Short mmCIF file of C-alpha atoms in Angstrom, two decimals:
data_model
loop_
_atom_site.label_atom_id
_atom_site.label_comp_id
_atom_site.label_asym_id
_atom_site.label_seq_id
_atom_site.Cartn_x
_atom_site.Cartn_y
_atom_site.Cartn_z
CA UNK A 1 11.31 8.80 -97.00
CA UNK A 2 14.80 7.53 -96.57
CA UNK A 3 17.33 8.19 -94.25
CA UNK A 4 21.43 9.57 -94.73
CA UNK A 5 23.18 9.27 -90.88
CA UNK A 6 24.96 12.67 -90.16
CA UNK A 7 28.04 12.16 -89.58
CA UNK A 8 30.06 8.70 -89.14
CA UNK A 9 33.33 10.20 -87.30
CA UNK A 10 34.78 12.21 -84.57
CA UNK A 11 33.75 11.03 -81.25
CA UNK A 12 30.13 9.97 -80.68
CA UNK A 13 27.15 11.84 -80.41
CA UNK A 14 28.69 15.16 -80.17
CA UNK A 15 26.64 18.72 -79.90
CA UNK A 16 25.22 19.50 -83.50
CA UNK A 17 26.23 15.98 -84.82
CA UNK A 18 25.08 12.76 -85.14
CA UNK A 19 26.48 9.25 -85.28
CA UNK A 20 29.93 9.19 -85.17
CA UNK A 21 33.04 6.69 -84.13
CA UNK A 22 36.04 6.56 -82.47
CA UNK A 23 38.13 5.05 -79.78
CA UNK A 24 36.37 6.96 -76.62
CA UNK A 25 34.46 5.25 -73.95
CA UNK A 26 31.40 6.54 -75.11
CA UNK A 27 31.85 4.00 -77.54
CA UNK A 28 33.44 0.98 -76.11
CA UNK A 29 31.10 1.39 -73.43
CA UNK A 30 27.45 2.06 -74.85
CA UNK A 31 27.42 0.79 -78.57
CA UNK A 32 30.57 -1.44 -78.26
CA UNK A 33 33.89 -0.52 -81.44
CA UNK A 34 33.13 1.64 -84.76
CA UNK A 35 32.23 -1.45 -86.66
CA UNK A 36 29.20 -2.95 -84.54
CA UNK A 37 27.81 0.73 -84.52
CA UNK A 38 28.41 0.50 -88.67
CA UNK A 39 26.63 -3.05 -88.66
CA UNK A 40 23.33 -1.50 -86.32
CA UNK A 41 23.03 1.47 -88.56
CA UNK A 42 23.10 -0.71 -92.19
CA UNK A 43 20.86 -3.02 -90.70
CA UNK A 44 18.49 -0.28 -89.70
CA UNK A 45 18.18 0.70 -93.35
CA UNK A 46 19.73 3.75 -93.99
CA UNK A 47 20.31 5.29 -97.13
CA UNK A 48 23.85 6.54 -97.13
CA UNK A 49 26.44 7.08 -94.42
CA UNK A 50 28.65 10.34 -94.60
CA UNK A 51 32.21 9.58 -93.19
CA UNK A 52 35.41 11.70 -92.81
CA UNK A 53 37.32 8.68 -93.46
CA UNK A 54 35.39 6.63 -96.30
CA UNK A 55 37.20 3.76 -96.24
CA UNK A 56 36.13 2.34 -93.17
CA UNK A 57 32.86 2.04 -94.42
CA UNK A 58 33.80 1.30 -97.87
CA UNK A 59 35.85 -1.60 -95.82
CA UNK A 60 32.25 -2.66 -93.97
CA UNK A 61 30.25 -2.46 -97.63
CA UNK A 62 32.81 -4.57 -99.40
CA UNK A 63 33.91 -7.01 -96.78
CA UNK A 64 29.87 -7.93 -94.88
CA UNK A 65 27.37 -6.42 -97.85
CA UNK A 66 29.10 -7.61 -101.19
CA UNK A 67 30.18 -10.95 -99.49
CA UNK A 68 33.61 -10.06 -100.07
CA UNK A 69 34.09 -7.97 -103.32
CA UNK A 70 36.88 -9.69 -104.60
CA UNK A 71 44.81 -7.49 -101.25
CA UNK A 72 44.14 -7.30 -97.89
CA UNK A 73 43.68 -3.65 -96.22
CA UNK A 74 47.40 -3.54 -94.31
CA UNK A 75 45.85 -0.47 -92.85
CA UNK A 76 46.71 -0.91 -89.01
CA UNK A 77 43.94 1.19 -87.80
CA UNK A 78 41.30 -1.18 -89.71
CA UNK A 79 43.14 -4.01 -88.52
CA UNK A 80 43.59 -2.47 -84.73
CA UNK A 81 39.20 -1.77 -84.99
CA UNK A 82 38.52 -5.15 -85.73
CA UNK A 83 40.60 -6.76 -83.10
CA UNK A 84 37.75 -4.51 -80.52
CA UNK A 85 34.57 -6.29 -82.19
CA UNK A 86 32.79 -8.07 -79.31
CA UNK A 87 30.34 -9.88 -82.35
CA UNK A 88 32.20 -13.27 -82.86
CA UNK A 89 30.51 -13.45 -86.30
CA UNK A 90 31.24 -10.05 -87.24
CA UNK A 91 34.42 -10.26 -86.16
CA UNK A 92 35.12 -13.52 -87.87
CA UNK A 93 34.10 -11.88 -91.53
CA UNK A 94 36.19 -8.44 -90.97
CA UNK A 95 39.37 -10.56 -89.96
CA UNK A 96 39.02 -12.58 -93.01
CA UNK A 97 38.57 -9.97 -95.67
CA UNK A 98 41.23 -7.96 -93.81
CA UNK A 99 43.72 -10.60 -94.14
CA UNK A 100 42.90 -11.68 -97.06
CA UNK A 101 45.26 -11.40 -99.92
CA UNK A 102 42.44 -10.89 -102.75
CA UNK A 103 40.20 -8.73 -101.08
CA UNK A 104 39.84 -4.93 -102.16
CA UNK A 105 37.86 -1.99 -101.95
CA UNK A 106 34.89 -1.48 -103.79
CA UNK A 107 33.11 2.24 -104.64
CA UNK A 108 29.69 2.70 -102.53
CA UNK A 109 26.57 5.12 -102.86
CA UNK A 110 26.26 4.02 -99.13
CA UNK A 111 29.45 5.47 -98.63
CA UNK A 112 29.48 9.11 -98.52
CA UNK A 113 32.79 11.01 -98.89
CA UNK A 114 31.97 14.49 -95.37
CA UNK A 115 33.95 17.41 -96.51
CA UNK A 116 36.04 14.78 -99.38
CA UNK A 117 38.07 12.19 -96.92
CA UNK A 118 39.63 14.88 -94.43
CA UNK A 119 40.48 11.61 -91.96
CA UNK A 120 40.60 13.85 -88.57
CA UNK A 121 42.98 16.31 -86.46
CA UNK A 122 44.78 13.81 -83.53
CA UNK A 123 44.07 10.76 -85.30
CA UNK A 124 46.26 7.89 -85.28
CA UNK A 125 49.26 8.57 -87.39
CA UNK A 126 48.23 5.43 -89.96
CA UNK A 127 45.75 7.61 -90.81
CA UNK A 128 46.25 10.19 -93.56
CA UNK A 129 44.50 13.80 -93.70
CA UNK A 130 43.89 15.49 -96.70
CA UNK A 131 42.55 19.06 -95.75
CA UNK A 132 38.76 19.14 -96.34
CA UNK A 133 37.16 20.32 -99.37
CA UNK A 134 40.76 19.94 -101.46
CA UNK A 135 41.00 18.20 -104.87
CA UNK A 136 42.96 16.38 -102.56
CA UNK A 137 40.38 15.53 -100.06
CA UNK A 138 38.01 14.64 -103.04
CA UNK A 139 40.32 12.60 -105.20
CA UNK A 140 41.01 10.47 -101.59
CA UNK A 141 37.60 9.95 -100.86
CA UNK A 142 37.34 8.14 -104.75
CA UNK A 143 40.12 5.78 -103.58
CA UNK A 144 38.59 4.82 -100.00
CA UNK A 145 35.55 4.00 -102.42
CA UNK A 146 32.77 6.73 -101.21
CA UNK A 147 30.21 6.59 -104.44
CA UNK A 148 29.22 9.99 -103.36
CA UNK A 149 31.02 13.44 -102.32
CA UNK A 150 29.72 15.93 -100.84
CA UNK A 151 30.69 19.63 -101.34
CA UNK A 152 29.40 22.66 -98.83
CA UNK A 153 28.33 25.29 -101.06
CA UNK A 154 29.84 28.94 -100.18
CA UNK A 155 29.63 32.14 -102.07
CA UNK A 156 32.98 34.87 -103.56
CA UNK A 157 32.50 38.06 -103.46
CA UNK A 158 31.39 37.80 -106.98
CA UNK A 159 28.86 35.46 -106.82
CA UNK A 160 31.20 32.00 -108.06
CA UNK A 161 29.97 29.17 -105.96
CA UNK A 162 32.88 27.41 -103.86
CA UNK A 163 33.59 24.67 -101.62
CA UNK A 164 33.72 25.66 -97.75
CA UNK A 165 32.79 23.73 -94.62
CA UNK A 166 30.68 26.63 -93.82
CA UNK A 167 30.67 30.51 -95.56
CA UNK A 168 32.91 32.13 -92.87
CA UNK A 169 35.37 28.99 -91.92
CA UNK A 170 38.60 30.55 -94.18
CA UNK A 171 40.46 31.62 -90.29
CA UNK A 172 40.29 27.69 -89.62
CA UNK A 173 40.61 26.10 -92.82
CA UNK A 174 42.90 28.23 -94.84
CA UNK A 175 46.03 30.34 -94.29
CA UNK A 176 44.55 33.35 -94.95
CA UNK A 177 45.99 34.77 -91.02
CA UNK A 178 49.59 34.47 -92.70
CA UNK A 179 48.63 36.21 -96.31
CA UNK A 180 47.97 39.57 -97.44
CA UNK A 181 44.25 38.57 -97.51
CA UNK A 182 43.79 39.04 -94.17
CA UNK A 183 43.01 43.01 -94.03
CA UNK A 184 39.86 41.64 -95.70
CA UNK A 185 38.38 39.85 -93.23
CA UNK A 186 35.81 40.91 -90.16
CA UNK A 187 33.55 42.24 -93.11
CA UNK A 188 30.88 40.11 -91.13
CA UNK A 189 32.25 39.82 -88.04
CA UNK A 190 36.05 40.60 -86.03
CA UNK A 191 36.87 37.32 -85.86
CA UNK A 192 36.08 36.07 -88.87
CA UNK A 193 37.29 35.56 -92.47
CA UNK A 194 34.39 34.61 -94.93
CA UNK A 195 34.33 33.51 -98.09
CA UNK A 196 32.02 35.97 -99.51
CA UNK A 197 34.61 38.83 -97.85
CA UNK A 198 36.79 37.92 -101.28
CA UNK A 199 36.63 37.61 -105.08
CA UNK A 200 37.43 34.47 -106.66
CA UNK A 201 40.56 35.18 -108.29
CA UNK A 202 41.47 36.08 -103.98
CA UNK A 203 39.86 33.06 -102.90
CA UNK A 204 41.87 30.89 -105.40
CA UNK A 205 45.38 32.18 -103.98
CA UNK A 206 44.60 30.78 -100.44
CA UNK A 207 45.78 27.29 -99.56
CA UNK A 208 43.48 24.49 -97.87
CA UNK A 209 44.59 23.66 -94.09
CA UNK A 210 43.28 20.92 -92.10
CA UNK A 211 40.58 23.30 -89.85
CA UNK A 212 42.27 24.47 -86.90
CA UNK A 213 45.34 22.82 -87.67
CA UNK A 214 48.47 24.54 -85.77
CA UNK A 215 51.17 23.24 -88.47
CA UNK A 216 51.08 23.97 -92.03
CA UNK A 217 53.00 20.59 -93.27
CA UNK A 218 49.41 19.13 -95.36
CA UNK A 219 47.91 21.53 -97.65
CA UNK A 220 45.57 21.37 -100.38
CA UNK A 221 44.16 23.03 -103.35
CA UNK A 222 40.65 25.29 -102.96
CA UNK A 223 38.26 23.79 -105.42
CA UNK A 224 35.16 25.80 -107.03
CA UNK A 225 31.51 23.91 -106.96
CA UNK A 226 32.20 23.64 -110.81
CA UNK A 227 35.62 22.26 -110.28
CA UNK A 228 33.80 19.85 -107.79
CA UNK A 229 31.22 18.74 -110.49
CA UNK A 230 34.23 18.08 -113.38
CA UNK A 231 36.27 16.39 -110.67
CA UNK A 232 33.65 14.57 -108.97
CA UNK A 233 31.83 13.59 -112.72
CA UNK A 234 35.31 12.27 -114.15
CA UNK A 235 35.62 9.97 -111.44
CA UNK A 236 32.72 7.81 -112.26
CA UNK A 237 30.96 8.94 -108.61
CA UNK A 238 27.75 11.09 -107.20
CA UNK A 239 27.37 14.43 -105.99
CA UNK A 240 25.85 15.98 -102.78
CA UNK A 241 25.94 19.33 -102.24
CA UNK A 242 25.10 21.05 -99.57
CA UNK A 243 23.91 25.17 -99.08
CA UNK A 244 25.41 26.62 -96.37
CA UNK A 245 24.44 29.77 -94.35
CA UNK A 246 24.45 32.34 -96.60
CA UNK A 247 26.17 35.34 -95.41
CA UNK A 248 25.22 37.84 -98.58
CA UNK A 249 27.12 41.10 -98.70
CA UNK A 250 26.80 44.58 -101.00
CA UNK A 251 25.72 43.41 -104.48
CA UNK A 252 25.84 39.67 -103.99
CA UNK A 253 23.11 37.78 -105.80
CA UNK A 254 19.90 37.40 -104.08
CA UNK A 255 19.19 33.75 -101.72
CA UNK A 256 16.53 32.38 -104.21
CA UNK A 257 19.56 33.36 -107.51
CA UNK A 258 22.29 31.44 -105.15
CA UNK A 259 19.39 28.43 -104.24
CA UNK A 260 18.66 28.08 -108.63
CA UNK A 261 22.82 28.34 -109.35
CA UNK A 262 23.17 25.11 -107.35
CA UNK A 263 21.53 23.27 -109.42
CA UNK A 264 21.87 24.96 -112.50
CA UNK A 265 26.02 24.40 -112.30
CA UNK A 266 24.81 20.45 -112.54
CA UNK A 267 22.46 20.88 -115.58
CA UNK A 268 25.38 22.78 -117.53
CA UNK A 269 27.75 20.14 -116.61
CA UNK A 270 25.59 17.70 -117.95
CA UNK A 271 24.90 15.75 -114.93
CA UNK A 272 21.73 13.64 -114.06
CA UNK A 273 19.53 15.06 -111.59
CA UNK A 274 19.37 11.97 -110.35
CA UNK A 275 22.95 11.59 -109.60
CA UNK A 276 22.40 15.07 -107.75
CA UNK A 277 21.31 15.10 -103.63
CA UNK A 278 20.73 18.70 -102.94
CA UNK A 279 20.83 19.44 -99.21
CA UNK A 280 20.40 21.68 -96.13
CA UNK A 281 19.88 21.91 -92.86
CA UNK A 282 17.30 25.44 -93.61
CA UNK A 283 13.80 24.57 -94.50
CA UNK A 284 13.17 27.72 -96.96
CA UNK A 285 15.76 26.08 -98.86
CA UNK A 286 14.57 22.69 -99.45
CA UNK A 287 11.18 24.43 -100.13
CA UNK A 288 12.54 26.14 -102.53
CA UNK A 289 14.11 23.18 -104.51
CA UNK A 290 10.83 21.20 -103.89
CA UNK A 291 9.07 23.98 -105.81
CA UNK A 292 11.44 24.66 -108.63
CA UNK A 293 12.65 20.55 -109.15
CA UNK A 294 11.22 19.65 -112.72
CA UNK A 295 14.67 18.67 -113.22
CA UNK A 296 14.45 15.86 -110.71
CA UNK A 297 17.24 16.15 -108.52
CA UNK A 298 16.99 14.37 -104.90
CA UNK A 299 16.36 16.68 -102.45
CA UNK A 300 17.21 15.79 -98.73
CA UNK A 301 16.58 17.80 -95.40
CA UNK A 302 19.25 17.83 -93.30
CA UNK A 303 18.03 18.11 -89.25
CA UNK A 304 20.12 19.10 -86.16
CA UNK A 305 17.79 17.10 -83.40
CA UNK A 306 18.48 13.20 -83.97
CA UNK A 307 16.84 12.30 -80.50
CA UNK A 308 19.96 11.31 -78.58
CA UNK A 309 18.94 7.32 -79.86
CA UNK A 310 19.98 5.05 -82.37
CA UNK A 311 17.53 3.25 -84.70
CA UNK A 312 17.00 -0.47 -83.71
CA UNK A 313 18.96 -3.23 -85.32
#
């Protein structure tokens, strides 16, 4: 068995997380800045590490694992993290790669592109956002050198697998309020406007927003799970999807069709299964995939209860 964290951003041990990092005291005071956290949970042995923001860990993996891959970051939010590490020796190799004029980025499996590279609402203003699961968002996580990208796998209204944060998110991560579109919504619930409430020719009208954002000045382009596979397979890089919730409405294909049209989207791309880490958080689904895997992919359970601790160093 080996072990993806879940998920490297946004605070720190928030409800229905996992590890993440940021400025907050819960950090500074328990597991000291962003990067000693990133050094405990390599050395622990993980697998993979999803991030919102890729290329602080892409920064880590080049800089401490590859010795120093080979023009110094400039990014002042790297720069600002570093100056926080209590480890003199840690500290000591960040600065240097940092200001070094030779050193760049290098693509990681360990690196795992959350949602694309969607940075985060409030960050610091050094920090780009590209609106999560955009071409945008994916073609930025490439460049911060995540070696995989993960897509969330939602369902139209007729049955064409997209890429959603969840199957009911398009209120908070669209601007479906402010279209025509939005008569369509509360099909599942009043206060909601899901994905599988709208065909795909609907779906591809809407506009990608960062979620809950209250200004409309970065957009980005919806993307299919097809479109992710072409986009994400031109780029050289891995794949991860993951199955969300499904919410299945009149005459939607059945949960074991929409489980066997994940994978099958990779096979007719041409993709190796064992490029391919199918997840979710539901257990009937990675059953399923365990059953019907001659193919090979990588299958990985997701899990909600992480025990509050972090693995020793």
């Amino acid at each position: 068995m080996k072990i993806i964290s879940w998920t490297f951003n946004r605070g720190f041990s928030l409800p229905g997380g996992g590890w993440y990092y940021s400025e907050t005291a819960d950090i500074t005071d328990t597991h000291g800045d962003q990067f000693e956290l990133l050094d405990v949970l390599y050395k622990a042995g993980l697998y993979g590490l999803f991030s919102d923001y890729p290329e602080f860990v892409s920064f880590y993996m080049s800089c401490i694992v590859d010795d120093f891959a080979s023009k110094g970051s400039g990014m002042s939010y790297i720069s600002e993290s570093i100056k926080s590490v209590s480890d003199p020796s840690l500290k000591a190799k960040l600065d240097f790669c940092d200001k070094h004029p030779s050193f760049t980025l290098s693509s990681h499996p360990f690196t795992i592109g959350h949602r694309g590279a969607p940075g985060l609402p409030g960050a610091k203003k050094s920090m780009p956002m590209f609106p999560e699961h955009s071409f945008e968002s994916y073609r930025a996580a490439a460049e911060q050198g995540a070696g995989i990208i993960e897509c969330d796998v939602a369902v139209t209204k007729d049955d064409v697998l997209v890429c959603r944060h969840s199957q009911c998110d398009l209120h908070s991560t669209t601007n479906i309020l402010s279209t025509g579109l939005v008569h369509k919504c509360g099909v599942t619930s009043a206060d909601k406007c899901c994905t599988s409430d709208l065909t795909l020719a609907e779906f591809k009208t809407l506009e990608a927003r960062q979620e809950n954002a209250v200004t409309s000045d970065v957009i980005g382009t919806l993307i299919t799970h097809a479109e992710s596979i072409e986009l994400i397979k031109s780029l050289g890089l891995k794949f991860t999807p993951e199955l969300k919730a499904y919410t299945q409405g009149a005459g939607m294909m059945e949960y074991d069709a929409l489980r066997a049209k994940v994978l099958d989207e990779y096979v007719l791309a041409g993709v190796s299964p064992e490029d391919v880490y199918v997840q979710s958080f539901v257990d009937a689904d990675v059953d399923y995939w365990l059953a019907n895997n001659a193919q090979g992919f990588k299958i990985v359970q997701l899990m909600s209860d992480y025990g509050g601790h972090l693995p020793a160093a």
